[in-house]
Structures are given as C-alpha cells and as structure tokens.
Amino acid sequence: MTSTHEPKASPKVRLIMLACLIPLIVVTIAGLFVLWPSGPDKDLPCGGPTTNSAEGTSDTKVTVTAVDASDCDPGETDPMVRADCTTYTVEANGQEGSLYVTPDAVKAGVDVGDTIKALDFTKSPDRAEMGTDYVFIDFDRNVPMLALAIIYAIVVLLVAGLRGLRALIGLGFAGAVLFVFMLPAMLDGKPPVLVAMVSASLIMVIALYLAHGISTRTSTALFGTVLGIIITGILGAWMTSWANLGIAYSEDGYLLVDTTDLGMTDIIVCAILITGLGVLNDVTITQASAVWELAAAAPEMKPGQLFSRAMRIGRDHIASTVYTITFAYVGSALMTLIIVSAHDQPLFDTFTLGDMSVEVVSILVCSIGLVIAIPLTTGLGVLVVKSGVRPPGRPTGSAAAPGMIAAAPGTIAAADSGMIAAADLTEERPPMPRREARERDQNR
C-alpha cells in the first residue's frame, strides 16, 4: 500500500515505533471492553422528535394534496394567523385527512405535492380535541439527503480513486464507533472523557491506516495526532473548569443534565476532543507527507533544513486550518450570532456569555492543539525519515589528485582549460537535487 521509492526509516526506528504502537492498540482495545455499555438502552423523557406521549398516536408520512387559504384575509402575512386560517388536505395510506401545519412551517412554505412527516391522530382518543387528523413534524428529506450523499461519494471516488474509497470506509467506521460505542457508553454512565479518548484512539488507528496505508509515514502522523489529542484534552478539561462552562444553556443541555448522570463540562470536553480529532488528522498526515516528499526529492538535505522547509508548509496549513475551525463554528452558531448582534452590548461581553463562550473556548483549544501538533509531527517525521536516508557519497576520483593539487598549486593556474573541463567530466559527483537543477536551467 506504500511506494517502494519513498524514504524508509531504519530498522531500529521501525522497531521503536512498533513498540509504541502495540501498547496504544492494546490499551485502546482494553478500554473498549471495559467501557462498553452494558446497561439497557436509555430512553429520555418526552421521546424523540417524531414521537408523542398521547395515546394511540404514531408517526407516518403524508402527501399534501390541497391547500386552501380562502378563509385568510387578503394580504395576511402573519404565520401564526395563517396557520389557523389555512386548511391543508393530505393523503396517507390511500386515505385523506386534515393536517395542522405549525407557523414556522407555514412561513417556510408547504405546497401541494410535498411529502411531510406527521403525527397520526386518526386512532387517538385525542383526535376530537386536536381537531385534525395529522400534525406537522418536518419535511421528508430522505431522497435529497441520500442523493447528496451519493454525489459526495462519487466525487470522492472520481478524484481520489482507491484511496478515496478507503477513506469513505474509514468514515463509515468512525460513525459506527460514535453511534454504537461512544454515545451509548456516555448515556450508560461511563466516564465521558475516557470514552471519548478511547473512541478517538480507535478511530485514528483504523481510519489512518485504512486511508493512507501501513507505513512509518502513517505511523508518524498517528503519533502526532495522539500527542495533539492529549494536549487538546488536557487543555480543554482545564479551560472548561477554569471558565466555569458547566452550565446548560440550551434545551438539549437541560434535558441531558436533568435526566442523565452527564455533566455539561464532560460533554463540552468530549465535543472538543471529537472536533480536534478531525482537524488534527488533517494537519498531521499532511505534515508527515510533506517531510517524506521533501526527503525523497533532496536526500542530501540536513535534518535542520528538512524541518525548516516542512514547517514552511506547516505554517501555511496552520493559517488556513485556523480559519476553517473558526468559520465552521461561526456557521454552526450563526442564528445565535444574529440574535446577539441585534442587542446593543459590548462585543467582548457577547463572546463571554452563554453558548458563545463554549464556542470560543472550543475554537481556541482546538487551535492550540493544532498549532502544537504541527511542529511535533514535523520534528518526529524528520527524525524517522532521516534515520533511513544515507547521505550521498563523496567524489571517488583519483586519490593522488588532492595531493598533487596541494603539492603544486601553481600547476592548476597553468593547466589548460580543456584539461580542467575533462577532469570535471570524469569526476564522479553526487546527484543534483531537483530544486538546484531547476534553478540551473532557469539561469541558463
């Protein structure tokens, strides 16, 4: 799965890396068995978004067949009023019925032909009290979401080929770890931070080697990611405690804190770890690849030069990835930002209150872990790759030539230029690096 032309680490370094990798895998597997959720599946009060506590109700899909707004006043735009004066007729399982649409959905627009997820009250004793057969839950987005996922997979396969396929398989494995192990284990009362660390380690080991192949290059990226995750976890736990972020500011937070043993501080730290995992995986594999490619292009490069040139790439990656983290959080918190911007209060106070403080801490902690992981991965990569790269051989010309030159320096000044050129041609020289060759050609 790796190229035969890339630099290889020395046998001693490969043995050391294997000695570090085996305990990591053993500890991860042991943690998986110890922390595996053993209790029954936990159901939170109030059910999910498509359930209702009313007797005889169930969720179903309906298709809008008619929309009658004749009872609404002309020009009426208030969604609350339009929700009461508009009649929606739907069809479900070959039978027609009435549908109540919530004001926010009325504002978004519900038209004939739309497929809706709804609560079915046709068999409920509360049907007369509700005054409708079905109640709007949400739009049915199964087809467009599935189509988008297929398009994404096709694009990845076309551009990245077999490696893209392995990456998609790794992504599916990561999702399975999150939904089969991590989330149920947290609900089961297992230590959330330990669960997140074991999950992150398992995802890293499988996803990295599956997508990028089994090699010292991938192992270097793995160790860099592990170091970055440890730093991010320690810093995240310290900062959430110091900044007193253990308060629930959302309905979901209130629900989890009131009905489970989870604390908001633990949830925030786990969220920071999982967020940092994706970013660190990106930068560490890029830095490892940069070190290997530079070493392959210029094997005579000294370790300090190799580290310096690889860090030039790393600095550019730091800048772009910090933007990525920040704008990702801004996009996810856009509605909160819009509401906050409508209030006349200092900007600093805005970013230190409520959910915004959690977002800011997450951004800064992940960014610090990212920035530290890049030089760590680069330095580790340089040590590994230079352990197996032999310096280019010295010129193997006549052994008497240096002595002749030292004994009779005036001879060189009197020698014919053609003879010097011939001596240069016969002298064996180390291979010229690609960069110097390009500069030579440009100067010509």
C-alpha positions as CSV (number, residue, x, y, z in Angstrom):
1,M,0.0,0.0,0.0
2,T,3.1,2.3,0.1
3,S,5.5,3.4,-2.6
4,T,8.8,1.5,-2.9
5,H,10.6,4.7,-3.8
6,E,9.8,6.7,-0.6
7,P,12.4,7.0,2.1
8,K,12.3,4.3,4.7
9,A,13.1,4.5,8.4
10,S,16.0,2.5,9.8
11,P,15.1,-0.9,11.3
12,K,15.9,0.4,14.8
13,V,13.4,3.3,14.4
14,R,10.8,1.0,13.0
15,L,11.2,-1.3,15.9
16,I,10.8,1.6,18.4
17,M,7.6,2.8,16.6
18,L,6.2,-0.7,16.7
19,A,7.0,-0.9,20.4
20,C,5.0,2.3,20.9
21,L,2.1,1.3,18.6
22,I,1.4,-2.1,20.1
23,P,0.7,-0.7,23.7
24,L,-1.5,2.0,22.1
25,I,-3.6,-0.6,20.3
26,V,-3.7,-2.9,23.4
27,V,-4.8,0.0,25.7
28,T,-7.5,1.0,23.2
29,I,-8.9,-2.5,22.9
30,A,-8.9,-2.9,26.6
31,G,-10.6,0.4,27.1
32,L,-13.2,-0.7,24.5
33,F,-14.1,-3.8,26.5
34,V,-14.0,-2.1,29.9
35,L,-16.1,0.9,28.9
36,W,-18.5,-1.0,26.6
37,P,-22.2,-0.1,27.5
38,S,-23.7,-2.9,29.5
39,G,-27.0,-1.5,30.6
40,P,-30.3,-1.4,28.7
41,D,-30.8,1.3,26.1
42,K,-31.7,4.5,27.8
43,D,-34.8,6.4,26.7
44,L,-35.0,10.0,27.6
45,P,-38.3,11.6,28.7
46,C,-40.6,13.1,26.1
47,G,-39.2,10.7,23.4
48,G,-37.7,11.9,20.2
49,P,-38.8,14.5,17.6
50,T,-41.2,12.0,15.9
51,T,-42.9,10.7,19.0
52,N,-45.7,11.9,21.1
53,S,-46.9,10.8,24.6
54,A,-50.6,11.0,23.5
55,E,-52.3,7.6,23.5
56,G,-52.8,6.0,20.1
57,T,-50.5,8.3,18.2
58,S,-47.8,7.2,15.7
59,D,-45.6,8.8,13.2
60,T,-46.2,8.5,9.5
61,K,-45.6,10.1,6.1
62,V,-48.3,12.1,4.3
63,T,-48.5,13.9,0.9
64,V,-50.1,17.3,0.7
65,T,-53.0,17.2,-1.9
66,A,-54.7,20.6,-1.4
67,V,-54.0,23.9,0.3
68,D,-57.0,26.2,1.0
69,A,-56.3,29.7,2.3
70,S,-59.7,31.2,1.3
71,D,-60.5,31.9,5.0
72,C,-57.4,34.1,5.4
73,D,-57.7,37.9,4.9
74,P,-56.1,39.1,1.7
75,G,-52.6,40.2,2.3
76,E,-52.3,38.4,5.6
77,T,-48.6,37.6,6.3
78,D,-48.5,36.7,9.9
79,P,-47.6,33.0,10.1
80,M,-49.5,32.5,13.4
81,V,-52.7,33.7,11.8
82,R,-52.1,31.8,8.5
83,A,-51.6,28.6,10.4
84,D,-55.1,28.9,11.9
85,C,-56.9,30.0,8.8
86,T,-55.3,27.7,6.2
87,T,-56.6,24.2,5.6
88,Y,-54.3,21.5,4.4
89,T,-55.5,18.3,3.0
90,V,-53.2,15.3,2.9
91,E,-53.3,11.7,1.8
92,A,-51.8,8.8,3.8
93,N,-52.1,5.1,3.0
94,G,-54.8,5.8,0.5
95,Q,-57.0,7.9,2.9
96,E,-57.5,11.6,3.0
97,G,-57.3,13.7,6.2
98,S,-56.6,17.2,7.6
99,L,-53.1,18.4,8.6
100,Y,-52.2,21.1,11.1
101,V,-49.1,22.9,10.0
102,T,-47.0,24.8,12.5
103,P,-46.4,28.6,12.0
104,D,-42.7,28.2,11.2
105,A,-43.5,25.6,8.5
106,V,-46.2,27.9,7.1
107,K,-43.6,30.6,6.8
108,A,-41.2,28.2,5.1
109,G,-44.0,27.2,2.7
110,V,-46.0,24.0,2.4
111,D,-47.2,23.3,-1.1
112,V,-49.2,20.6,-2.9
113,G,-47.1,17.6,-3.6
114,D,-44.8,18.0,-0.6
115,T,-44.1,14.9,1.5
116,I,-44.4,15.5,5.2
117,K,-43.5,13.6,8.3
118,A,-46.5,13.9,10.6
119,L,-48.0,12.6,13.8
120,D,-51.1,10.4,13.1
121,F,-54.0,11.2,15.4
122,T,-56.6,9.2,13.4
123,K,-56.7,6.4,16.0
124,S,-56.1,8.5,19.1
125,P,-58.9,9.4,21.6
126,D,-57.5,12.9,21.5
127,R,-58.5,13.3,17.8
128,A,-61.6,15.4,18.6
129,E,-59.7,17.7,21.0
130,M,-56.9,18.2,18.4
131,G,-59.4,19.0,15.7
132,T,-57.1,17.5,13.0
133,D,-56.0,14.1,11.7
134,Y,-52.3,14.8,11.4
135,V,-49.9,17.3,12.9
136,F,-46.8,18.5,11.0
137,I,-43.4,17.3,12.3
138,D,-41.0,18.1,9.5
139,F,-40.4,17.8,5.8
140,D,-39.4,14.4,4.4
141,R,-35.8,14.9,3.2
142,N,-34.8,11.3,2.7
143,V,-34.4,11.5,-1.1
144,P,-32.4,14.7,-1.4
145,M,-30.2,13.8,1.5
146,L,-29.5,10.4,0.1
147,A,-28.9,11.9,-3.4
148,L,-26.4,14.3,-1.9
149,A,-24.5,11.6,-0.1
150,I,-24.3,9.6,-3.3
151,I,-23.0,12.6,-5.2
152,Y,-20.4,13.1,-2.5
153,A,-19.2,9.5,-2.7
154,I,-19.0,9.6,-6.5
155,V,-16.9,12.8,-6.4
156,V,-14.5,11.4,-3.8
157,L,-14.1,8.2,-5.8
158,L,-13.5,10.0,-9.1
159,V,-10.9,12.3,-7.6
160,A,-9.2,10.1,-5.0
161,G,-9.7,6.7,-6.5
162,L,-9.0,3.7,-4.3
163,R,-7.7,5.9,-1.5
164,G,-10.9,7.8,-1.6
165,L,-12.8,4.5,-1.2
166,R,-10.7,3.5,1.8
167,A,-11.4,7.0,3.3
168,L,-15.1,6.5,2.9
169,I,-14.9,3.1,4.5
170,G,-12.9,4.7,7.4
171,L,-15.6,7.4,7.7
172,G,-18.3,4.8,8.0
173,F,-16.2,3.0,10.7
174,A,-15.9,6.3,12.6
175,G,-19.6,6.8,12.5
176,A,-20.2,3.3,13.8
177,V,-17.8,3.9,16.7
178,L,-19.6,7.1,17.6
179,F,-23.1,5.7,17.5
180,V,-22.5,2.1,18.6
181,F,-19.9,2.7,21.4
182,M,-19.3,6.3,22.3
183,L,-22.7,7.8,22.7
184,P,-24.4,4.7,24.3
185,A,-21.4,4.4,26.7
186,M,-21.8,8.1,27.8
187,L,-25.5,7.5,28.4
188,D,-24.7,4.3,30.3
189,G,-22.8,6.4,32.9
190,K,-19.2,5.5,31.8
191,P,-16.6,8.3,32.3
192,P,-17.2,10.6,29.3
193,V,-13.7,11.8,28.8
194,L,-12.2,8.3,28.9
195,V,-14.9,7.1,26.5
196,A,-14.0,10.0,24.1
197,M,-10.3,9.2,24.3
198,V,-10.8,5.5,23.6
199,S,-13.1,6.3,20.7
200,A,-10.7,8.9,19.3
201,S,-7.8,6.4,19.5
202,L,-9.8,3.6,17.8
203,I,-11.0,5.9,15.0
204,M,-7.4,7.2,14.4
205,V,-5.8,3.7,14.3
206,I,-8.3,2.3,11.9
207,A,-9.1,5.3,9.7
208,L,-5.5,6.5,9.2
209,Y,-4.0,3.1,8.3
210,L,-7.0,2.3,6.1
211,A,-6.9,5.5,4.2
212,H,-3.2,6.1,3.9
213,G,-1.6,2.6,4.2
214,I,0.5,0.9,6.7
215,S,3.9,2.7,6.8
216,T,6.2,4.7,9.0
217,R,4.8,7.8,7.4
218,T,1.3,7.0,8.6
219,S,2.6,5.9,12.0
220,T,4.3,9.3,12.4
221,A,1.0,11.0,11.6
222,L,-0.8,8.8,14.1
223,F,1.7,9.6,16.9
224,G,1.4,13.3,16.1
225,T,-2.3,13.1,16.3
226,V,-2.2,11.2,19.6
227,L,0.0,13.9,21.1
228,G,-2.3,16.6,19.8
229,I,-5.4,14.9,21.2
230,I,-3.7,14.5,24.6
231,I,-2.8,18.2,24.6
232,T,-6.3,19.2,23.4
233,G,-8.0,17.0,26.0
234,I,-5.9,18.3,28.9
235,L,-6.2,21.9,27.9
236,G,-9.9,21.5,27.2
237,A,-10.6,20.0,30.7
238,W,-8.6,22.7,32.4
239,M,-10.2,25.5,30.5
240,T,-13.8,24.3,30.9
241,S,-13.2,24.1,34.6
242,W,-11.4,27.4,34.9
243,A,-14.0,29.3,32.8
244,N,-17.0,27.6,34.7
245,L,-18.6,26.3,31.5
246,G,-20.6,23.6,33.2
247,I,-24.0,25.4,32.7
248,A,-26.7,24.2,30.3
249,Y,-27.8,27.0,28.0
250,S,-30.0,25.0,25.6
251,E,-33.0,22.8,25.8
252,D,-30.9,19.8,24.9
253,G,-28.4,20.6,27.6
254,Y,-31.1,20.9,30.2
255,L,-32.6,17.6,29.1
256,L,-29.3,15.7,29.4
257,V,-28.2,17.3,32.7
258,D,-31.7,16.7,34.3
259,T,-32.3,13.2,33.2
260,T,-28.8,11.6,33.0
261,D,-25.6,11.5,35.0
262,L,-23.8,13.5,32.4
263,G,-22.3,16.9,33.3
264,M,-22.1,19.8,30.8
265,T,-18.3,20.1,31.5
266,D,-17.8,16.5,30.4
267,I,-19.9,16.9,27.3
268,I,-18.0,20.0,26.3
269,V,-14.6,18.3,26.7
270,C,-15.8,15.3,24.6
271,A,-17.1,17.7,21.9
272,I,-13.7,19.5,21.9
273,L,-11.9,16.1,21.5
274,I,-14.0,14.9,18.7
275,T,-13.8,18.2,16.9
276,G,-10.0,18.3,17.4
277,L,-9.7,14.7,16.1
278,G,-10.8,15.6,12.6
279,V,-8.6,18.7,12.3
280,L,-5.5,17.1,13.8
281,N,-5.8,14.1,11.5
282,D,-5.8,16.5,8.6
283,V,-2.7,18.5,9.6
284,T,-0.6,15.6,10.9
285,I,-0.9,13.4,7.8
286,T,-0.2,16.5,5.6
287,Q,3.0,17.3,7.6
288,A,4.2,13.7,7.5
289,S,3.7,13.6,3.8
290,A,5.5,16.9,3.4
291,V,8.5,15.6,5.3
292,W,8.6,12.4,3.3
293,E,8.3,14.1,-0.1
294,L,11.0,16.7,0.7
295,A,13.3,13.9,1.9
296,A,12.7,11.9,-1.3
297,A,13.3,15.0,-3.5
298,A,16.5,16.1,-1.7
299,P,18.0,13.2,0.3
300,E,21.2,15.2,1.0
301,M,19.2,17.8,2.9
302,K,20.3,18.1,6.6
303,P,17.7,17.5,9.3
304,G,17.6,21.2,10.3
305,Q,16.9,22.2,6.7
306,L,14.3,19.5,6.2
307,F,12.5,20.6,9.4
308,S,12.6,24.3,8.3
309,R,11.2,23.6,4.8
310,A,8.5,21.3,6.1
311,M,7.5,23.9,8.7
312,R,7.0,26.5,5.9
313,I,4.3,24.2,4.6
314,G,3.0,23.7,8.2
315,R,2.7,27.5,8.8
316,D,0.5,27.9,5.8
317,H,-1.5,24.9,6.9
318,I,-1.9,26.5,10.4
319,A,-3.2,29.7,9.0
320,S,-5.8,28.0,6.7
321,T,-6.9,25.4,9.2
322,V,-7.4,28.0,12.0
323,Y,-9.7,29.8,9.6
324,T,-11.5,26.5,8.9
325,I,-12.2,25.9,12.6
326,T,-13.3,29.4,13.3
327,F,-15.7,29.7,10.3
328,A,-17.1,26.2,11.0
329,Y,-18.1,27.3,14.5
330,V,-19.4,30.6,13.2
331,G,-21.6,28.8,10.7
332,S,-23.0,26.4,13.3
333,A,-23.7,29.3,15.7
334,L,-25.0,31.8,13.1
335,M,-28.5,32.0,14.5
336,T,-27.2,32.8,17.9
337,L,-24.9,35.4,16.4
338,I,-27.7,37.1,14.6
339,I,-29.8,37.3,17.8
340,V,-26.8,38.6,19.8
341,S,-25.9,41.2,17.1
342,A,-29.4,42.7,17.5
343,H,-28.7,43.6,21.1
344,D,-26.7,46.7,22.0
345,Q,-23.9,45.2,24.2
346,P,-20.1,45.2,24.0
347,L,-18.5,42.6,21.7
348,F,-16.3,41.2,24.5
349,D,-19.4,40.5,26.7
350,T,-21.1,38.9,23.7
351,F,-18.3,36.3,23.3
352,T,-18.0,35.5,27.1
353,L,-21.7,34.7,27.8
354,G,-23.8,31.6,27.3
355,D,-23.2,29.3,24.4
356,M,-20.9,31.7,22.7
357,S,-18.3,31.3,25.5
358,V,-18.4,27.5,24.9
359,E,-17.9,28.0,21.1
360,V,-15.0,30.4,21.7
361,V,-13.2,28.1,24.1
362,S,-13.7,25.2,21.7
363,I,-12.2,27.2,18.9
364,L,-9.2,28.4,20.9
365,V,-8.4,25.0,22.5
366,C,-8.6,23.1,19.2
367,S,-6.5,25.8,17.5
368,I,-3.8,25.5,20.2
369,G,-3.7,21.7,19.9
370,L,-3.5,22.1,16.1
371,V,-0.6,24.6,16.3
372,I,1.4,22.5,18.7
373,A,0.8,19.2,16.9
374,I,2.3,20.5,13.6
375,P,5.9,21.1,14.8
376,L,5.7,17.9,16.9
377,T,4.7,15.8,13.9
378,T,7.2,17.6,11.7
379,G,10.1,17.0,14.2
380,L,9.1,13.4,14.7
381,G,8.9,12.9,10.9
382,V,12.3,14.3,10.4
383,L,13.8,12.0,13.0
384,V,12.1,9.0,11.5
385,V,12.8,9.7,7.8
386,K,16.5,10.8,8.3
387,S,17.2,7.6,10.2
388,G,16.9,5.6,7.0
389,V,18.3,8.2,4.5
390,R,22.0,7.7,3.7
391,P,24.0,10.9,2.8
392,P,25.2,11.0,-0.8
393,G,28.6,9.5,-1.5
394,R,31.7,11.7,-1.8
395,P,33.6,12.1,-5.1
396,T,35.6,9.0,-5.9
397,G,38.2,10.5,-8.2
398,S,42.0,9.7,-8.1
399,A,43.4,9.6,-4.7
400,A,46.6,11.3,-5.9
401,A,44.8,14.3,-7.2
402,P,44.3,16.1,-3.8
403,G,48.0,15.6,-3.0
404,M,49.1,16.8,-6.4
405,I,47.0,19.9,-6.0
406,A,48.3,20.6,-2.6
407,A,51.9,20.0,-3.7
408,A,51.8,22.1,-6.8
409,P,49.0,24.7,-6.6
410,G,50.6,26.7,-9.4
411,T,50.0,23.8,-11.8
412,I,46.3,24.4,-11.8
413,A,46.8,28.0,-12.8
414,A,49.0,26.9,-15.7
415,A,46.8,24.0,-16.8
416,D,44.9,24.1,-20.0
417,S,41.2,24.8,-19.6
418,G,40.3,21.9,-21.7
419,M,42.1,19.5,-19.4
420,I,40.2,21.0,-16.4
421,A,36.9,20.5,-18.2
422,A,37.8,16.9,-18.9
423,A,38.8,16.3,-15.3
424,D,35.4,17.8,-14.2
425,L,33.6,15.4,-16.6
426,T,35.4,12.4,-15.3
427,E,34.9,13.3,-11.6
428,E,32.0,11.4,-10.0
429,R,29.6,13.8,-8.3
430,P,26.6,13.3,-6.1
431,P,23.2,13.7,-7.8
432,M,22.0,17.3,-8.1
433,P,18.8,18.0,-6.2
434,R,15.7,18.8,-8.2
435,R,15.5,22.4,-6.9
436,E,19.1,23.2,-7.8
437,A,18.6,21.6,-11.2
438,R,15.6,23.8,-11.9
439,E,17.5,26.9,-10.8
440,R,20.4,25.9,-13.0
441,D,18.1,25.5,-16.0
442,Q,16.4,28.8,-15.4
443,N,19.7,30.7,-15.1
444,R,20.7,29.2,-18.5
